[in-house]
Coordinates of C-alpha atoms in Angstrom, one line a residue:
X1 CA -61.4 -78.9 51.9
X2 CA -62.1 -82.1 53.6
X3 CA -60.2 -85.3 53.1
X4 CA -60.6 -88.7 55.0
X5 CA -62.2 -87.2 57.7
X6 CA -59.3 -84.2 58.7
X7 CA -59.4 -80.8 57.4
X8 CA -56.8 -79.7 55.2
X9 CA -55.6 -76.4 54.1
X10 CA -54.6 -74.5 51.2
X11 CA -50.8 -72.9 51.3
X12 CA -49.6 -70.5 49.1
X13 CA -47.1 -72.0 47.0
X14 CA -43.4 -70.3 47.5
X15 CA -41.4 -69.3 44.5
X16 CA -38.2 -70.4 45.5
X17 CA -35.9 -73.7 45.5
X18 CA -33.2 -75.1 47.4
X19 CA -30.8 -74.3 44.4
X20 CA -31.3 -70.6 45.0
X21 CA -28.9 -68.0 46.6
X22 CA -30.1 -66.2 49.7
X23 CA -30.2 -63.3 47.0
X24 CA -31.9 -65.1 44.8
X25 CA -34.3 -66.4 47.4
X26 CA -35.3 -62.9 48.2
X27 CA -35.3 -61.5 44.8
X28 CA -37.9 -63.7 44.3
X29 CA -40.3 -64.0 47.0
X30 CA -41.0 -59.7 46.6
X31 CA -44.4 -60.4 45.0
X32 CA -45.5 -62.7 48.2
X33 CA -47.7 -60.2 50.3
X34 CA -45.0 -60.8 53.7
X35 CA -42.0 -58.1 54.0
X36 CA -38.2 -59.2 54.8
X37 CA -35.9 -57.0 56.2
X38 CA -32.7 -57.3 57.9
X39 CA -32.2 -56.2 61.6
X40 CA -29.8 -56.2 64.2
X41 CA -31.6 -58.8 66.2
X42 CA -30.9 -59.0 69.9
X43 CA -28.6 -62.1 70.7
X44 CA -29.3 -65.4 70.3
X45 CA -32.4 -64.4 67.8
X46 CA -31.7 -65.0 64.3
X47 CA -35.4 -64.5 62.9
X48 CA -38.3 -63.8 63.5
X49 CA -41.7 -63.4 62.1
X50 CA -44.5 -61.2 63.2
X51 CA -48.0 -62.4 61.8
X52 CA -50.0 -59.2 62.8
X53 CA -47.6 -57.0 60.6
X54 CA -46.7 -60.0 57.8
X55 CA -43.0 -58.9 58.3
X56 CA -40.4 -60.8 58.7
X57 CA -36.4 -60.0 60.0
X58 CA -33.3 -61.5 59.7
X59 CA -30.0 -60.9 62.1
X60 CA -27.7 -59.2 59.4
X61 CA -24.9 -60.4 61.0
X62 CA -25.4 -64.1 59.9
X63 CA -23.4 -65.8 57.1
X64 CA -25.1 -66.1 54.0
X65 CA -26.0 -70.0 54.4
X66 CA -27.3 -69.1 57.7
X67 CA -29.8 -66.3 56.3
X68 CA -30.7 -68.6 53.6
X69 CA -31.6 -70.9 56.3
X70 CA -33.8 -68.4 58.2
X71 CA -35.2 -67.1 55.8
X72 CA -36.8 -70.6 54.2
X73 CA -37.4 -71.2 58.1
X74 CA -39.5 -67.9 58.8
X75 CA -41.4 -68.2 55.4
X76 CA -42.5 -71.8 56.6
X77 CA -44.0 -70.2 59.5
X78 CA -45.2 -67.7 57.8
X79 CA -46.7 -70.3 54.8
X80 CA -48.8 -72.1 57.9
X81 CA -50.3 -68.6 59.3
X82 CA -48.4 -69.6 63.2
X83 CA -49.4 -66.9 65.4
X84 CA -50.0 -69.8 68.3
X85 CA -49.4 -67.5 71.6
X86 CA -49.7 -70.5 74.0
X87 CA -46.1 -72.3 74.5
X88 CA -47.9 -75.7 73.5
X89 CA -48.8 -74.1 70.1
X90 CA -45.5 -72.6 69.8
X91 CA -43.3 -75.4 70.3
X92 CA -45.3 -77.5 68.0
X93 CA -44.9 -74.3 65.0
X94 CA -41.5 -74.6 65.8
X95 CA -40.5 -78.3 65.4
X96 CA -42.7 -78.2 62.2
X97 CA -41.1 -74.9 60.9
X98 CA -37.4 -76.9 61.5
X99 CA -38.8 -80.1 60.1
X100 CA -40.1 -78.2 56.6
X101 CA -37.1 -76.1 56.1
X102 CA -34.8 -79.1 56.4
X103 CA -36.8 -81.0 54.2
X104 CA -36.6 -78.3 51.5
X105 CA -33.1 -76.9 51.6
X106 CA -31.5 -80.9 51.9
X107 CA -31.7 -82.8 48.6
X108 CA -31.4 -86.6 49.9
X109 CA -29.3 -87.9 46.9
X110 CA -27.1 -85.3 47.1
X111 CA -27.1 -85.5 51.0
X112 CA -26.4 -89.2 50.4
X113 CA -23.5 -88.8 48.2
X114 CA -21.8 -86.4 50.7
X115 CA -22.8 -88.4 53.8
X116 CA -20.4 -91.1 52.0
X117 CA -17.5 -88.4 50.6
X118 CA -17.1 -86.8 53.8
X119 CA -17.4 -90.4 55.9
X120 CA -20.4 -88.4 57.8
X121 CA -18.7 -85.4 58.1
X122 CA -21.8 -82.9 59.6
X123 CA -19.1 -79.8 59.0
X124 CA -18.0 -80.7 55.3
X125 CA -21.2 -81.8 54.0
X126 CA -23.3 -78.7 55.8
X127 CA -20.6 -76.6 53.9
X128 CA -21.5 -78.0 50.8
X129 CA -25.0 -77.9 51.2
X130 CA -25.1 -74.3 52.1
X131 CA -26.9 -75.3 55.5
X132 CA -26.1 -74.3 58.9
X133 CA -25.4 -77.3 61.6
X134 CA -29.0 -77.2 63.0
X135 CA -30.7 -77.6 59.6
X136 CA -28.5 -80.4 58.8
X137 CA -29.3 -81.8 62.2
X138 CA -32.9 -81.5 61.7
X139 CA -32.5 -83.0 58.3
X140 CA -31.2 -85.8 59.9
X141 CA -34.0 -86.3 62.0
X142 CA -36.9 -86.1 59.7
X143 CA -34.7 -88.9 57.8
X144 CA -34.0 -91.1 60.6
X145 CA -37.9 -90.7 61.6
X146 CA -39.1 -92.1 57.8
X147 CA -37.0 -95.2 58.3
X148 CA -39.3 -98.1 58.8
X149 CA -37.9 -101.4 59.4
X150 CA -39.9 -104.4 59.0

C-alpha cells in the first residue's frame, strides 16, 4: 500500500498488552507462527531472534520483568521482519525495536503519576511498571523526543 508518496507495510497485529504477565504474554502469543523458548544465553545476551528459523530465545535467568521486557522487544523485531545483516541496518532495527517496546510496555498517565510519587525515582517507578532500567530509559527518550516547544 502506498500513502503520500512512501510505502507502507502491513504488521501482524500482536495479541498481547502491557497489562499482561510474562506468562500471560506467552500464553497468548502460541497461535503467532514465531517459537519462544528459553535458553541459557551466553553473557551479556538476553534475546535474541533468528528470522531464518522464526524462533525466538530468552536468557532464563532474567527476572520476570526483564523477560517480559525481551520478550515484547524480540517480537517487535520479529513484527518488522529485521534480518538486516549490515551493521547500519542493524543498529537502526535495534533503536526502533527499543523505541516500540518502550512505547508499549509504558502507559504515559500512569508513568506520569509515578514520575511525581516517586519525585523521578527511575528504580521505584521501573518497579512498578514491571520494566527493566533500559526500557524505562528508552521510554524516556521517545518522550522527551515528542516534546515540541513552540
Amino acid at each position: 500500500m502506498e500513502r503520500l508518496g512512501r510505502i507502507t507495510t502491513s504488521l501482524p497485529d500482536l495479541p498481547i498488552d502491557r497489562r499482561m504477565t510474562y506468562g500471560a504474554m506467552r500464553r497468548a502469543i502460541i497461535g503467532l507462527p514465531v517459537t519462544v523458548s528459553s535458553a541459557i544465553l551466553p553473557d551479556g545476551l538476553w534475546g535474541c531472534y533468528d528470522a531464518t528459523t522464526d524462533v525466538i530465545l530468552i536468557d532464563r535467568r532474567l527476572t520476570y520483568a526483564a523477560k517480559r521486557c525481551t520478550l515484547v522487544h524480540e517480537l517487535m523485531h520479529w513484527r518488522h521482519g529485521d534480518a538486516a545483516c549490515d551493521r547500519l541496518g542493524r543498529g537502526r532495527e535495534e533503536r526502533r525495536a527499543r523505541r516500540e517496546s518502550a512505547l508499549f510496555l509504558v502507559e504515559p498517565m500512569r508513568y506520569g503519576l509515578l514520575e511525581q510519587m516517586y519525585d523521578g525515582n527511575s528504580w521505584n517507578i521501573a518497579q512498578e511498571l514491571e520494566v527493566t532500567q533500559q526500557v524505562l530509559g528508552d521510554f524516556r527518550l521517545a518522550m522527551s523526543e515528542r516534546v515540541c516547544i513552540i
